[in-house]
XYZ file of C-alpha atoms in Angstrom:
417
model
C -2.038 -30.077 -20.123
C -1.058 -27.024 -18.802
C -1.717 -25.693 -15.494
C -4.269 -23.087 -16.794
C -5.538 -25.534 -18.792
C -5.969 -27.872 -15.887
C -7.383 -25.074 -13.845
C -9.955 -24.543 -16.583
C -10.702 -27.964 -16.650
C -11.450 -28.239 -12.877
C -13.834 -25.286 -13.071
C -15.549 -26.830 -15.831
C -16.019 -30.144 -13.905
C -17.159 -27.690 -10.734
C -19.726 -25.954 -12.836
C -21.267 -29.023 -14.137
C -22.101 -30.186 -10.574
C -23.260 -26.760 -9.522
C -27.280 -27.522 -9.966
C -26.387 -30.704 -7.613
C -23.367 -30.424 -5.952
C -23.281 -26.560 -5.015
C -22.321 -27.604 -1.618
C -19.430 -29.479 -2.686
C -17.991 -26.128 -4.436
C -18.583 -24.412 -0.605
C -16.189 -26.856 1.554
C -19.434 -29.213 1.748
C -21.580 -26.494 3.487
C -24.760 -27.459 4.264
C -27.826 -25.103 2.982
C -28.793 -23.389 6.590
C -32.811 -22.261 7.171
C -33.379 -19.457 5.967
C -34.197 -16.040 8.266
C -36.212 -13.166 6.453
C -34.498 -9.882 7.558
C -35.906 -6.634 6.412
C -35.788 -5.314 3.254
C -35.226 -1.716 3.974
C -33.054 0.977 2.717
C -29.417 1.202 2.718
C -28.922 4.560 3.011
C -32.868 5.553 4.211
C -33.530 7.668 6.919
C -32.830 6.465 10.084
C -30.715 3.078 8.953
C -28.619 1.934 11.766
C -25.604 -0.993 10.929
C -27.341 -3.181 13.547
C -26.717 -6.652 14.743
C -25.195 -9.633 12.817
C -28.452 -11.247 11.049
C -29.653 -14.256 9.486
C -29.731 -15.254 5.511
C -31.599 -13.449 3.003
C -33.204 -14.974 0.150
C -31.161 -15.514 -2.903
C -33.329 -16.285 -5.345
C -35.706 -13.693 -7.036
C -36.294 -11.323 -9.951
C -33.459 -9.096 -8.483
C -30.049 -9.977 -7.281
C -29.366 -9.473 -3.463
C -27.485 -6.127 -2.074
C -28.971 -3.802 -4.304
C -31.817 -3.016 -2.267
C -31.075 -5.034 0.818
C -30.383 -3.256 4.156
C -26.353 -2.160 3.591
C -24.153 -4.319 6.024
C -21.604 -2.910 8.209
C -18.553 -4.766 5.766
C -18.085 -4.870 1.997
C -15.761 -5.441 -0.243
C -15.743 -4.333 -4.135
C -13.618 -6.628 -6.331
C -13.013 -5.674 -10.096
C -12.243 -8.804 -11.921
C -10.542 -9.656 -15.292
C -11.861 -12.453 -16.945
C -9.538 -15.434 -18.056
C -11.725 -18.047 -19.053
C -10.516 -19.152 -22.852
C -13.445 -19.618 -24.462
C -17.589 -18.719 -24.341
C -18.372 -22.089 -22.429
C -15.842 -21.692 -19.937
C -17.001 -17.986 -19.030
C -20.625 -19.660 -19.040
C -19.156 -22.356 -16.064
C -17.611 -19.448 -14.669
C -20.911 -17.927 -13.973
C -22.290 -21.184 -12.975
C -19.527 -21.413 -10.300
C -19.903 -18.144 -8.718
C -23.564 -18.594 -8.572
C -23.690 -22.225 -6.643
C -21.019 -20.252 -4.477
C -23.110 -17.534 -3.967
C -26.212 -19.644 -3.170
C -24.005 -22.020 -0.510
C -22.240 -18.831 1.147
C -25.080 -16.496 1.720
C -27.189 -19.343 3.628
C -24.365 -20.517 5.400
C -24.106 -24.174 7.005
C -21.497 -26.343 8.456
C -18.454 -27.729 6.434
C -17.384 -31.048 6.149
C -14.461 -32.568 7.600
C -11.253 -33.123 5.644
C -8.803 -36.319 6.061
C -5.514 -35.237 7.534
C -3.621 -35.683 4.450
C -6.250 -33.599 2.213
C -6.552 -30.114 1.699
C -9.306 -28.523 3.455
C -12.518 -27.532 1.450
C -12.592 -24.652 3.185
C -10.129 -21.623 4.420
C -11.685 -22.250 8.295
C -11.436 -18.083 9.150
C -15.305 -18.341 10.152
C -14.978 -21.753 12.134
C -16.647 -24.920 11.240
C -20.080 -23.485 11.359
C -20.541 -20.759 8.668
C -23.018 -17.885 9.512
C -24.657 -16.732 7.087
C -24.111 -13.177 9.343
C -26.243 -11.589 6.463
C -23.652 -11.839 3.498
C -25.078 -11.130 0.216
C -23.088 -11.600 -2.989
C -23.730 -8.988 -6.294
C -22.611 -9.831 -9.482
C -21.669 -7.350 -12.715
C -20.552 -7.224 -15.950
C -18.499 -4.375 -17.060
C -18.321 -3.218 -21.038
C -15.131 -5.120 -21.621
C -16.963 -8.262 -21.270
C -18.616 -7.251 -24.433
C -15.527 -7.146 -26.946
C -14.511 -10.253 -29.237
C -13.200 -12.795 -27.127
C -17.038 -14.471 -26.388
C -19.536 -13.331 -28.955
C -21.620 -10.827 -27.007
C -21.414 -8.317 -28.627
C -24.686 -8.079 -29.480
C -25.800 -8.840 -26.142
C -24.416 -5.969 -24.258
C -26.436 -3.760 -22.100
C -27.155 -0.782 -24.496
C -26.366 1.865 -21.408
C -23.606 0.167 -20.922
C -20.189 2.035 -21.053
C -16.472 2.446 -19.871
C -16.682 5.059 -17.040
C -14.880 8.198 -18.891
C -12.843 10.759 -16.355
C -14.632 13.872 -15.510
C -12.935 16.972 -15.410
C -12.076 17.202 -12.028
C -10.951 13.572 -11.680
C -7.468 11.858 -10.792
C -7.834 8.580 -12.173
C -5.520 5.904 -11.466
C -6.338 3.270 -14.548
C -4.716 0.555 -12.050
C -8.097 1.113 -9.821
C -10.616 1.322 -13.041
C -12.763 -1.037 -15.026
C -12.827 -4.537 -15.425
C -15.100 -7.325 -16.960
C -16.733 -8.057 -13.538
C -17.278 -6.528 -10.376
C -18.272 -8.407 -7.224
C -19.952 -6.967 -4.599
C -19.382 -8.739 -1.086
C -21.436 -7.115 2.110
C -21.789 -8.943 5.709
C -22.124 -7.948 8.938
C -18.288 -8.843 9.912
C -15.596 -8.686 8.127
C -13.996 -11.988 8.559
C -17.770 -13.068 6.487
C -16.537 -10.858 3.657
C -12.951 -12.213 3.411
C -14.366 -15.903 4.124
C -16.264 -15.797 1.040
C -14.147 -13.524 -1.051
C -11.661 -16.157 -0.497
C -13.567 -19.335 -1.265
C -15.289 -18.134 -4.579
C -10.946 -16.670 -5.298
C -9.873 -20.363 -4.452
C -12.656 -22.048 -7.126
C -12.343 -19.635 -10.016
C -8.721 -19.309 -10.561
C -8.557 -20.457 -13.861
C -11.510 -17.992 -15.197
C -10.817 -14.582 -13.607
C -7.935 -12.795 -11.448
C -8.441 -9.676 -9.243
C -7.648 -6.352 -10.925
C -8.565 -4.240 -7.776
C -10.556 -4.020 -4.813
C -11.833 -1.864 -2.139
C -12.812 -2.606 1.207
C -15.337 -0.285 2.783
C -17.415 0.271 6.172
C -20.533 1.344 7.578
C -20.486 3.965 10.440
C -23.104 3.646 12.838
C -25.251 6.264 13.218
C -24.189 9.623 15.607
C -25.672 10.034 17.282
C -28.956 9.173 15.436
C -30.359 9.282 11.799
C -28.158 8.812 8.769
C -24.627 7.294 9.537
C -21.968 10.118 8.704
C -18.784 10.085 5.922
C -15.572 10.682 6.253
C -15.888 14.429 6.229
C -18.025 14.316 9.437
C -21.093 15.105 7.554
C -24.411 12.640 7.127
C -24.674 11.204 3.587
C -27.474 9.624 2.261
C -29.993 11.306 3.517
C -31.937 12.454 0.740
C -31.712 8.571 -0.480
C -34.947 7.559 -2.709
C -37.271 5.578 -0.670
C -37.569 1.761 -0.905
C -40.972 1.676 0.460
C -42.390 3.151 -2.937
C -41.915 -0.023 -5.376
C -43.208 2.235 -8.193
C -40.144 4.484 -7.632
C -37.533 1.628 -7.855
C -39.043 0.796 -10.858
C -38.585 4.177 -11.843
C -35.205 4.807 -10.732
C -33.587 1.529 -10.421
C -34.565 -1.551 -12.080
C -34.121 -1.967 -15.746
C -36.382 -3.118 -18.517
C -35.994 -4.857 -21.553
C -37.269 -4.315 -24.190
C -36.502 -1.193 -27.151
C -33.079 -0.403 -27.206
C -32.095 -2.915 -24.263
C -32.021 -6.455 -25.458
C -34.810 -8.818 -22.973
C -32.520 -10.389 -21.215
C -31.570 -7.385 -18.693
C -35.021 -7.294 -16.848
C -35.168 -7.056 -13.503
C -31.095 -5.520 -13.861
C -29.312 -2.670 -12.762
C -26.819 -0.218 -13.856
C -24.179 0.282 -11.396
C -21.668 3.263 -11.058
C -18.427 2.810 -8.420
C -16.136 5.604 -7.845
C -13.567 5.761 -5.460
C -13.071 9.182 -4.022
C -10.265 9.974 -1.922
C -11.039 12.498 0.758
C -7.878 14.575 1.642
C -9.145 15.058 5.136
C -5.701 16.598 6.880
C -6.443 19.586 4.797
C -10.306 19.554 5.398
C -9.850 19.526 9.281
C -7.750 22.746 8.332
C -11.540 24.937 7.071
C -13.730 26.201 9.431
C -17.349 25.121 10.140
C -19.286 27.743 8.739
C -17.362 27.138 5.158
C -17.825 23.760 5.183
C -21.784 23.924 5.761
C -21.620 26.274 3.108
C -19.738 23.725 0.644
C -22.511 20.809 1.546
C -25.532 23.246 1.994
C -26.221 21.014 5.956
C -25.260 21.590 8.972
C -22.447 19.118 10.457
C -23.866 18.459 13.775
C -27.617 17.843 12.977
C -27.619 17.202 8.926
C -30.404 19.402 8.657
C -30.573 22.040 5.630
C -29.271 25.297 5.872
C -33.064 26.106 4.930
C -34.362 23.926 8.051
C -33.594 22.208 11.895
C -34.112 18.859 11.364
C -32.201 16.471 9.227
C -34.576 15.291 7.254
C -36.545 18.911 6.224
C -37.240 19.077 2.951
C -34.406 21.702 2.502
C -35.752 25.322 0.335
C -33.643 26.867 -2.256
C -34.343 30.973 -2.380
C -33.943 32.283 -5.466
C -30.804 34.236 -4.259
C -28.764 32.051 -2.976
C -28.562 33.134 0.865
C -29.529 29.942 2.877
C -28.438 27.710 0.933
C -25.687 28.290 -2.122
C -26.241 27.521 -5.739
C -22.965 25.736 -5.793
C -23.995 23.778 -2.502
C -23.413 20.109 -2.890
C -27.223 19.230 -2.328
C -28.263 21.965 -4.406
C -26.036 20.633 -7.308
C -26.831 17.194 -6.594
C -30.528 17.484 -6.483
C -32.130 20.722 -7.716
C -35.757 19.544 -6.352
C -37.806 20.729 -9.447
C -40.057 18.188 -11.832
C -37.718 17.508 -14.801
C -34.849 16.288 -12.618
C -37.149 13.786 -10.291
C -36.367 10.946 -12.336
C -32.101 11.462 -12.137
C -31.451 10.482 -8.767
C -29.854 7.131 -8.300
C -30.117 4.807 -5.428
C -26.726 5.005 -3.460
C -25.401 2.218 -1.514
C -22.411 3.764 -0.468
C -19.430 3.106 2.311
C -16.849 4.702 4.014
C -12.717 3.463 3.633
C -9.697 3.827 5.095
C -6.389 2.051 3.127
C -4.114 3.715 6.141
C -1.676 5.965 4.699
C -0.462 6.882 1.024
C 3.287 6.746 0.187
C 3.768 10.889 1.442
C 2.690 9.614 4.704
C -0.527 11.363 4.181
C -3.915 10.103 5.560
C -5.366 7.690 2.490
C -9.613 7.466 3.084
C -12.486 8.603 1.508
C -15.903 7.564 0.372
C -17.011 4.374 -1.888
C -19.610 6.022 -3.877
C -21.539 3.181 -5.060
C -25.245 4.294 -6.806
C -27.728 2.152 -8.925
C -29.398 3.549 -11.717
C -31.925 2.766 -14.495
C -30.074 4.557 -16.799
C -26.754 5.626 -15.906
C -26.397 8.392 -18.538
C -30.131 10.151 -17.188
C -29.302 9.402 -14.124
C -25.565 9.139 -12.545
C -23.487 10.999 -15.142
C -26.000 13.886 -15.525
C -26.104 14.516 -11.880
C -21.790 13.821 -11.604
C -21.937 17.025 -14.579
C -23.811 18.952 -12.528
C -20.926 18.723 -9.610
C -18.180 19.706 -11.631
C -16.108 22.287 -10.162
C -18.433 22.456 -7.120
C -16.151 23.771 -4.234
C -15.469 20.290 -2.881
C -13.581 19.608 -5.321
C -10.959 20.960 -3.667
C -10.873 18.513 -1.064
C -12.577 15.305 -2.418
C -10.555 13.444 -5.444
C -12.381 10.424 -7.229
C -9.459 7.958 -7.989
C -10.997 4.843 -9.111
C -14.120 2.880 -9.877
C -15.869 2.138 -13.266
C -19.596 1.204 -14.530
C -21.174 -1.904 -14.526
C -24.436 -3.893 -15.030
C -25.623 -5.738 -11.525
C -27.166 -8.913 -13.743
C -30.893 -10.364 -13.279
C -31.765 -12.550 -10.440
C -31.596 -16.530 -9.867
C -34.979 -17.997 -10.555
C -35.087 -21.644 -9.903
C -32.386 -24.318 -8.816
C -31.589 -24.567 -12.488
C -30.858 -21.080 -13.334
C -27.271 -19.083 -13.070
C -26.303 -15.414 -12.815
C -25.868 -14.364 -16.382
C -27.360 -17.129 -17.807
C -29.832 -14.445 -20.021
C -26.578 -12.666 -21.809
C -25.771 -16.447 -24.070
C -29.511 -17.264 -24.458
């Protein structure tokens, strides 16, 4: 057999024991008690990064890290699918999700003999915390060609993220069948599990890219700030309002959709570089001008405290009609229903090969509908004046799946029904 082959095989076996032997595919972690952090927005008003907490619960209608309380750590992994045939991308999925179960409750690994290879990489010590780690799992459009029969099963708003006109797009950092969302409290968490659920799928899916990003704690209070020294996110729907999630984030099936993407999400990623050296260059006044805030409080031009509801004349003086939140979110009836829910982070990837400063923002928004919703407000930005000094590079659409409901049931487990 060949070594693929073999690999295939072993994931195969793996998945077969996931509804009984998920802690097997962990190292032999054992399932930890469960904590019940808060709920509350990623990028709401007044979200701090906050100490390392407990285990949230992984099974429900929705998947975890969508509207759980951002982390200070993620990491975004685009994956290619290898698995050779529809059963062995179904034990794929069957894999990740008794990983995913295992790592975000944490629990002590077992021992290994001396002469063994050790079930798990050891970063995080013998006693793995759950330190709040939640796992998200997509599918991008690619998933959807010929090689499994699902053709027919593919999200209906689900697309291939096309460039807009004032993007740079390296293909090397687009797309990909999956994505995988990892977010913890610390980053050795994120690596500790990236690395574990890498080390059981090899046969079924390699890495195409990734991005690490971070949270910066609030400064000195309210919304933490991007790379551009400004607050962002804090016009951020509200997660108190379940009626508005439903509106703005959770999908439905039914019409055009086929039923088995209730309870889903459509997620846009876009990696914007920030060229920084040259924004440190412009003076204050433009650059509140550009975003329509000022730097030092976030409040609108319109207002004195961040979160003012900020007031567009009809002229333009306060705040500009090209202004970023102007663009972004015009504030009248008919465009209520096109913001999306960001979950976004900062990143640095140190220096690019000119020796110039490489960071910039991990725009990362979920959306009913991605066309009502992201794209129309990204066409709205185009040729806004930050274009000059923000330049997306990366990222693609995908479809967070449903939630686990039940011991029995498996992250994608709807698409081959």
């Amino acid at each position: 057999m060949s070594r693929r082959g073999l690999l295939g095989r072993a994931i195969g076996t793996a998945a077969g024991a996931a509804g009984v032997g998920a802690l097997a595919l962990v190292g032999g972690a054992e399932a930890a008690p469960t904590t019940s952090p808060s709920a509350s927005a990623s990028d709401a008003p007044g979200s701090s990064a906050g100490a390392s907490r407990g285990s949230y619960p992984f099974e429900g209608a929705h998947q975890q890290g969508i509207l759980t309380e951002k982390q200070r750590h993620a990491a975004y992994v685009s994956l290619d699918v290898t698995a050779a045939n529809r059963r062995d991308l179904q034990d794929l999925f069957k894999v990740i999700t008794a990983q995913a179960r295992s790592l975000t409750a944490g629990g002590v690994t077992t021992e290994a003999g001396l002469a063994e290879t050790a079930p798990d990489n050891g970063i995080v010590g013998p006693s793995v915390a759950a330190d709040g780690l939640t796992l998200t799992l997509g599918v991008g459009a690619s998933l959807f060609d010929q090689r499994f029969g699902l053709a027919q099963r593919k999200p209906a708003r689900l697309s291939r993220m096309e460039p807009f006109p004032n993007d740079a797009l390296n293909q090397t950092l687009c797309h990909g069948d999956l994505m995988l969302q990892l977010c913890a409290d610390n980053t050795d968490t994120v690596l500790h599990a990236l690395r574990q659920i890498a080390r059981v799928t090899r046969g079924g899916m390699q890495i195409r890219w990734r991005q690490d990003g971070f949270q910066s704690p609030p400064r000195p209070s309210g919304t933490p700030r991007n790379l551009l020294g400004f607050k962002d996110g804090t016009a951020n729907p509200s997660l108190d309002d379940d009626g508005l999630m439903d509106q703005l984030v959770w999908t439905k099936g039914g019409g055009v959709e086929p039923a088995w993407v209730e309870g889903g999400s459509y997620q846009a990623v876009r990696i914007i570089r920030m060229l920084v050296e040259f924004w440190d260059r412009v003076s204050i006044l433009e650059q509140e001008r550009m975003f329509g805030r000022a730097k030092d409080t976030g409040a609108p031009l319109s207002g004195d405290a961040e979160f003012d509801t900020p007031v567009y004349d009809q002229y333009g003086d306060t705040i500009a009609y090209d202004a970023h939140i102007r663009l972004a979110n015009p504030r009248v009836p008919h465009t209520d229903n096109q913001r999306p829910f960001r979950r976004s982070y900062n990143y640095d990837n140190g220096v690019d090969p000119n020796g110039n400063l490489d960071m910039g923002h991990l725009f990362v928004a979920f959306n009913q509908d991605l066309e009502r919703q992201f794209i129309t407000v990204q066409k709205r930005l185009i040729d806004e004046p930050l274009v000059d000094y923000v330049s997306p590079v990366g990222g693609g659409y995908f479809f967070a799946l449903p939630g686990v409901q039940g011991g029995d049931d498996w992250l994608g487990r709807g698409m081959f029904a």
